[in-house]
Every structure is written in C-alpha cells, then in structure tokens.
CSV table of C-alpha atoms in Angstrom, one decimal:
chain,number,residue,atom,x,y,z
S,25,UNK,CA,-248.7,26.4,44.4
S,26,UNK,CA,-249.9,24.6,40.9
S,27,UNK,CA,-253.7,25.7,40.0
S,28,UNK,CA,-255.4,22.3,38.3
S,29,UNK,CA,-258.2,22.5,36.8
S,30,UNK,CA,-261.5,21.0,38.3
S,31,UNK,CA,-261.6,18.1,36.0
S,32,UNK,CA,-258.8,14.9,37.6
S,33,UNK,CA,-258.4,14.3,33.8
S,34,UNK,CA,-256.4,17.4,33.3
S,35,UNK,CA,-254.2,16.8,36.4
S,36,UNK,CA,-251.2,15.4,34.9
S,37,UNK,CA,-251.0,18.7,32.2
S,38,UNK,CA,-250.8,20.9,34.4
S,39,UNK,CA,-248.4,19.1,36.6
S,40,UNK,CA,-246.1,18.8,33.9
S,41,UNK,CA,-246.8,21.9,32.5
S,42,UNK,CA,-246.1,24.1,35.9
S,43,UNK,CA,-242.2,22.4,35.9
S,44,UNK,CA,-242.3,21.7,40.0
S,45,UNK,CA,-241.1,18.0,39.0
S,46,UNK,CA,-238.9,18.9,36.2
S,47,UNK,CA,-235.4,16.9,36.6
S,48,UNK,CA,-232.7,19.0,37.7
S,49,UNK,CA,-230.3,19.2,35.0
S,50,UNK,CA,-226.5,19.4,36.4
S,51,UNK,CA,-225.0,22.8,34.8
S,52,UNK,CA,-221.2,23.4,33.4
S,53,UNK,CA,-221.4,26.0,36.1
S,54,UNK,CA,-222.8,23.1,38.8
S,55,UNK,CA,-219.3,21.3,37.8
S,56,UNK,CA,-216.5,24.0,38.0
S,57,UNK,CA,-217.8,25.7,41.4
S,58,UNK,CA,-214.8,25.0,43.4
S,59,UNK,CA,-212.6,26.6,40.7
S,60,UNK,CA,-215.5,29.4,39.7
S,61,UNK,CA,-214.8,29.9,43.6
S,62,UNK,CA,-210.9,30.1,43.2
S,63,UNK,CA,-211.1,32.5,40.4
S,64,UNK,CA,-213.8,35.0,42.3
S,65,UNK,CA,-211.0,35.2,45.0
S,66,UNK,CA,-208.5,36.6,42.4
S,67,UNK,CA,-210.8,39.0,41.3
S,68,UNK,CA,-211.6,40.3,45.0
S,69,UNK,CA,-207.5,40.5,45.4
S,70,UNK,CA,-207.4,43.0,42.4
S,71,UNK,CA,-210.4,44.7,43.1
S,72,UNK,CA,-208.6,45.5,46.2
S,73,UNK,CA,-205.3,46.3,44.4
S,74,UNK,CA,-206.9,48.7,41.8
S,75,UNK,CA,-207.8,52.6,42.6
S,76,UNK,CA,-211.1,52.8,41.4
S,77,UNK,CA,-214.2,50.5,39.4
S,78,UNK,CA,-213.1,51.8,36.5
S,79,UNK,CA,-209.2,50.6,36.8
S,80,UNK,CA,-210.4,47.4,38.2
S,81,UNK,CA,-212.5,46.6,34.5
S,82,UNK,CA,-209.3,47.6,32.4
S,83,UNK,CA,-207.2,45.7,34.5
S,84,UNK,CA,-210.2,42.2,34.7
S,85,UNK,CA,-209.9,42.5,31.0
S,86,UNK,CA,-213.9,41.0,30.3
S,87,UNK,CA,-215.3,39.7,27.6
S,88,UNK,CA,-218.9,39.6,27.4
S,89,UNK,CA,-220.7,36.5,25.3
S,90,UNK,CA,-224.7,37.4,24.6
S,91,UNK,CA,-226.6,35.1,22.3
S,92,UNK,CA,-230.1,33.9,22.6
S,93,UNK,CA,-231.3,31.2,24.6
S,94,UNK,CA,-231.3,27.7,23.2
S,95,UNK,CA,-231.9,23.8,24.2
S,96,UNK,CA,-227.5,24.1,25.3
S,97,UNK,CA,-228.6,26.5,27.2
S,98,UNK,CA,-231.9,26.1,28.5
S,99,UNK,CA,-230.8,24.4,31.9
S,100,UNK,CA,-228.6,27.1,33.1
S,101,UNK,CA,-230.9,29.5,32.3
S,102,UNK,CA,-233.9,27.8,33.9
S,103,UNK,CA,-231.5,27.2,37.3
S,104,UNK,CA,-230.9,31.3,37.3
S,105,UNK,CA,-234.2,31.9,36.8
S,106,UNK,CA,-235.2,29.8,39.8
S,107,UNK,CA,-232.4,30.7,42.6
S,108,UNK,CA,-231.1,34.2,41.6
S,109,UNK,CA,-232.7,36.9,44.2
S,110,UNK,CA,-230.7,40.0,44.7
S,111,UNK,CA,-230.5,41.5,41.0
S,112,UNK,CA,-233.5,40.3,39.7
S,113,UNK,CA,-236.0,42.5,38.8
S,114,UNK,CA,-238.9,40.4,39.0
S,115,UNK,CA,-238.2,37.1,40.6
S,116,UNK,CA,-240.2,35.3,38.1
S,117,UNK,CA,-239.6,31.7,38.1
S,118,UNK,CA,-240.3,30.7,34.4
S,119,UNK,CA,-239.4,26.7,34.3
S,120,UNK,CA,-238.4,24.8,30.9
S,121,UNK,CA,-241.8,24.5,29.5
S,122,UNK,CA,-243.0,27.8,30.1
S,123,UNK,CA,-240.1,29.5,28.5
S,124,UNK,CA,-240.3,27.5,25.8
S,125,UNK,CA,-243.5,28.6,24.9
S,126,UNK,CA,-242.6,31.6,25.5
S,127,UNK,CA,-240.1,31.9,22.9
S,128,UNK,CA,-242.3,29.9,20.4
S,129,UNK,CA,-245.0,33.3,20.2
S,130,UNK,CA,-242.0,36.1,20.3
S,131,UNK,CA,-240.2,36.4,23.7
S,132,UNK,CA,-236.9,37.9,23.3
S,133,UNK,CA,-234.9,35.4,25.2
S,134,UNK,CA,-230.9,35.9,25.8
S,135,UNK,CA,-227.9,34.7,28.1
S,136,UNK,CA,-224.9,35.9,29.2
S,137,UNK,CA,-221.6,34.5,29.4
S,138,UNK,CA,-218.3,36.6,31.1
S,139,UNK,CA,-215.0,35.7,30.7
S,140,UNK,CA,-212.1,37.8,31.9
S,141,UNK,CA,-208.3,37.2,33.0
S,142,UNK,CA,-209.3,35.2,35.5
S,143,UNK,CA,-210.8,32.9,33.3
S,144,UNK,CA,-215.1,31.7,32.7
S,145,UNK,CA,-217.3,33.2,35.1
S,146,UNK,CA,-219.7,31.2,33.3
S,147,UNK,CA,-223.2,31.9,32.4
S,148,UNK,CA,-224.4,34.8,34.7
S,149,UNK,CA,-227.0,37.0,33.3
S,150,UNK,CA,-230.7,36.1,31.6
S,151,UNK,CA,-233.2,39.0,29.9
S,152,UNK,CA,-236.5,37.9,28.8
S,153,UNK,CA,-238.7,40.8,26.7
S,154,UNK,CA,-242.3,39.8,25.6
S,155,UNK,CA,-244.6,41.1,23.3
S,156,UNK,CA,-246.5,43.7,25.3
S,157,UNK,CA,-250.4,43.2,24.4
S,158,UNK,CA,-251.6,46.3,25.3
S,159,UNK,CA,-249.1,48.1,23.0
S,160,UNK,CA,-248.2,47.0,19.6
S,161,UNK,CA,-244.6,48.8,19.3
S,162,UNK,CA,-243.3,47.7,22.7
S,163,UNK,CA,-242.1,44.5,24.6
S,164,UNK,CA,-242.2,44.1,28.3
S,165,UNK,CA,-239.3,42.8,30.8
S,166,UNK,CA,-240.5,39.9,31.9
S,167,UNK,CA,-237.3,39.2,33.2
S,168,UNK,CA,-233.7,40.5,34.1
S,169,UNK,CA,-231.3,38.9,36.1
S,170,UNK,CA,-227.3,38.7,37.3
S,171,UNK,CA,-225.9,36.2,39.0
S,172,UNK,CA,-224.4,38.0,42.3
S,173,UNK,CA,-220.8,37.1,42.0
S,174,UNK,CA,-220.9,39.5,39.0
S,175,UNK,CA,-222.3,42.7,40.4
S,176,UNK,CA,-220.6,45.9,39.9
S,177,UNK,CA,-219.0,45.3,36.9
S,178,UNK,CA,-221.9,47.2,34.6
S,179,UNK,CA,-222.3,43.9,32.5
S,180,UNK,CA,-225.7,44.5,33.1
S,181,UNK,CA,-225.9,47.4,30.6
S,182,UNK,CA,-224.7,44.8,27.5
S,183,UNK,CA,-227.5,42.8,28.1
S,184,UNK,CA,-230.0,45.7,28.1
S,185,UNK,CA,-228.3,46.9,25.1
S,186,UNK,CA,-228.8,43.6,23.2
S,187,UNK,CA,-232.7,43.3,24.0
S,188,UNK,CA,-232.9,47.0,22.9
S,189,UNK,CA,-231.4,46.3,20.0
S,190,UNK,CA,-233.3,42.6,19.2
S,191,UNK,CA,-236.6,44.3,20.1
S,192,UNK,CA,-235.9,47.6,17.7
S,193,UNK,CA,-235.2,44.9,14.8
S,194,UNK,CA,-238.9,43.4,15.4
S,195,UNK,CA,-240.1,47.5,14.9
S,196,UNK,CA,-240.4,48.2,18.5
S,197,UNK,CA,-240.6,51.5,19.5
S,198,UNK,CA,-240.0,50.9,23.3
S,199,UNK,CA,-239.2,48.8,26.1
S,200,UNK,CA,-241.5,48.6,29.2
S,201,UNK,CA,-239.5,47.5,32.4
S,202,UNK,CA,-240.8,46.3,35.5
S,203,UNK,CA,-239.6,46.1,39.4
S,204,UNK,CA,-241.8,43.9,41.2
S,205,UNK,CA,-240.1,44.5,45.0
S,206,UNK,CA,-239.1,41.5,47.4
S,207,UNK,CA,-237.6,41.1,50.5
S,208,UNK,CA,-234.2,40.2,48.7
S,209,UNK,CA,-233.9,42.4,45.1
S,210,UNK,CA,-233.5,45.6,46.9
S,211,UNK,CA,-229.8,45.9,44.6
S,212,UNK,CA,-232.2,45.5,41.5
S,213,UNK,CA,-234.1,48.7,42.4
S,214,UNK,CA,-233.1,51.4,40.5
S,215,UNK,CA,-231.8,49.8,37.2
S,216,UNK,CA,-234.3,50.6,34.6
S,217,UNK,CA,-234.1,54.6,36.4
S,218,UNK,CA,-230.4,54.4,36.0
S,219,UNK,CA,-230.5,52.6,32.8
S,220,UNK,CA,-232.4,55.6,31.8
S,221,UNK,CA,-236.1,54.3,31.7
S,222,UNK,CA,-239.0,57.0,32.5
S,223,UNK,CA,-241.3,55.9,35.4
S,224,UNK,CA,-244.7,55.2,33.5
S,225,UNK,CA,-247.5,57.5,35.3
S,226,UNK,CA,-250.1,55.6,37.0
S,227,UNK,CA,-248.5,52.6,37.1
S,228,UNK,CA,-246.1,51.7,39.8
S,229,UNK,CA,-243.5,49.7,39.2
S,230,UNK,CA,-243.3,50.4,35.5
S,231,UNK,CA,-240.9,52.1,33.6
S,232,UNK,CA,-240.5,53.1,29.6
S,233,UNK,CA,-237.2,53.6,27.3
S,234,UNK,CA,-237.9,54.7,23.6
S,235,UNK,CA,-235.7,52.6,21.6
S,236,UNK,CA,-234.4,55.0,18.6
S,237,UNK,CA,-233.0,53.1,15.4
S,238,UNK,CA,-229.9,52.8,16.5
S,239,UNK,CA,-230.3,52.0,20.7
S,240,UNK,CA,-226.9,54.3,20.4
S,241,UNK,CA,-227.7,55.3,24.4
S,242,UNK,CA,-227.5,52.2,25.5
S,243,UNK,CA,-223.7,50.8,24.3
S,244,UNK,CA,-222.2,49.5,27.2
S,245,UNK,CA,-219.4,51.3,28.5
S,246,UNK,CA,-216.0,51.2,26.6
S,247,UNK,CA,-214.6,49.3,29.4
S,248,UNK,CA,-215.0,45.4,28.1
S,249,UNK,CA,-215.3,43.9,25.0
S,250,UNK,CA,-218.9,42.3,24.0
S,251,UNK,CA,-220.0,40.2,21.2
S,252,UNK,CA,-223.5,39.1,20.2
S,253,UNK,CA,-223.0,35.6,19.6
S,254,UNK,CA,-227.0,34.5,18.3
C-alpha cells in the first residue's frame, strides 16, 4: 500500500518515492544462478562428507567480503531486502530511494559477499543500523538479513561484528536489535539472544548489546577468514 497525500499534485512524489515502480535491475547473482546452483550442490556433498559444522568450515575454506553499501551495489542489496524471508529479522522492504536517504542522515549500511572453494556465493548478507532517536549513544537494527543458501555457516556473526564495530567508531555505546515476527523468519528468532543481546524490559521484541571499545565479543569465529573491504 503507498499512502499519498490528499493533494493530486503530490501524487507522482510519493509514487516515486515508495519504489513500487522502480525498474528491476538484473544482479551478477540474477546471471550466474545455474552455476551458484551447481556450486551449492558441492557444498551439500561435503557437508555430508565432513563430521561435524565445524570440520565442514575448515574444509569450505570461506572468505567473507564486508564493505558498505554503494551505487555497485545498491541493486543487489535492494533485491535481498525485498525477497529474503527466513533470516530476516525484520522483513523491512527498504527500496533504492529510501535507503538512500537513509544513508545520506547516518544509516550504517553494509553487504556481504562469501567466497569459498567452491567458488562466489555471491552477495548474501545486508545490515542496516540507524541512528536511534530516542538514545543518543545507540543505533537501531533496522535491518539484518542472509540469503538462505548460506545458513549455518555463522557468517552472520562477521556482519554483526562489522556494524558493532562501525557504530563504536561514531561513539556508540550500544546496539538496539529488533525481531519483528512473521509467518516465515521463525530461523531469525533467536539471533540477537544468541549473538548475546539483552532482551530490553518492556519492550518486546527489542534487544540491547553494549558495544565496548574494542567489540572484542563479537569476532567471528576463527573458522573463515574476513576482510572489511569499505
């Protein structure tokens, strides 16, 4: 649904500022699906071969790519935002021009990109962390998100690590996440619990991580290699 305001002369802003008629942009990932598809089949077959999660991460060999979110990178970004439903803690679905502005007064806005063995899983994870308005030393998760084909692999806790660490830069004293609940983002549920966020009294739904100066709790594990690219 697009609210317009009552006055027909404002129609066509907020039609083109709500991003329903936005062109669709056709990703790198759009283009290599039959061999992204391939490659996720070789991962299965070692994920079989290997004794636990942990062997099966030495053995993928990843290498995580975070770096902020840019016009390169914009599309792909906006297309998870839109169509990613199981890890997604909110399901907010932010187009172009509103994450653009969004970014312009002091969203925190990064990508992920995983390589491994196997080759480019392309780009699979998006954070977005907003100044929080009703508390000067925080920003709010306004958005997390994994594509599914990269579940279990704890990539998740690289990304958190890099907003932790972009926000504590700004003077941040803490993160606020949210989990807004849908039918579909049940696998999304307990990350900011098990990420080691405090549930926020009062206020379902809303959890709270102190960011010390160095966000030293929140290294991924030793398990992949990761490098902040932007």
């Amino acid at each position: 649904m697009i609210d317009v305001p009552a006055s027909p002369l404002g129609f066509g802003d907020a039609l083109d500022a709500s991003g329903a008629f936005d062109l669709v942009a056709i990703t790198r990932e759009d283009r290599d699906r039959t061999r992204l598809y391939q490659s996720d089949q070789a991962r299965q077959r070692l994920a079989d071969a290997t004794g636990s999660v942990d062997d099966f991460l030495r053995a993928l060999g990843m290498r995580i790519s975070i770096g902020a979110v840019a016009p390169d990178t914009l599309p792909r970004v906006v297309q998870l935002l839109a169509k990613t439903n199981q890890f997604n803690t909110t399901t907010r679905r932010h187009g172009q021009a509103d994450l653009e502005a969004m970014i312009a007064h002091g969203a925190i806005a990064l990508w992920m990109r995983i390589e491994d063995r196997f080759g480019d899983n392309g780009l699979v994870g998006v954070a977005i962390a907003v100044p929080e308005p009703d508390a000067d030393d925080a920003f709010r998760m306004d958005s997390f998100l994994m594509s599914c084909r990269v579940l279990g692999r704890r990539a998740e806790h690289a990304l958190l690590g890099a907003v932790a660490r972009r926000a504590r830069a700004t003077g941040a004293r803490a993160l606020i996440g949210e989990f807004i609940p849908t039918r579909k983002n049940a696998p999304a549920a307990g990350f900011y619990r098990d990420a080691g966020f405090t549930p926020i009294a009062n206020e379902p739904g809303r959890w709270r991580l102190a960011l010390p100066d160095d966000c030293a709790a929140l290294a991924p594990p030793a398990l992949f290699e990761v490098l902040e690219v932007s």
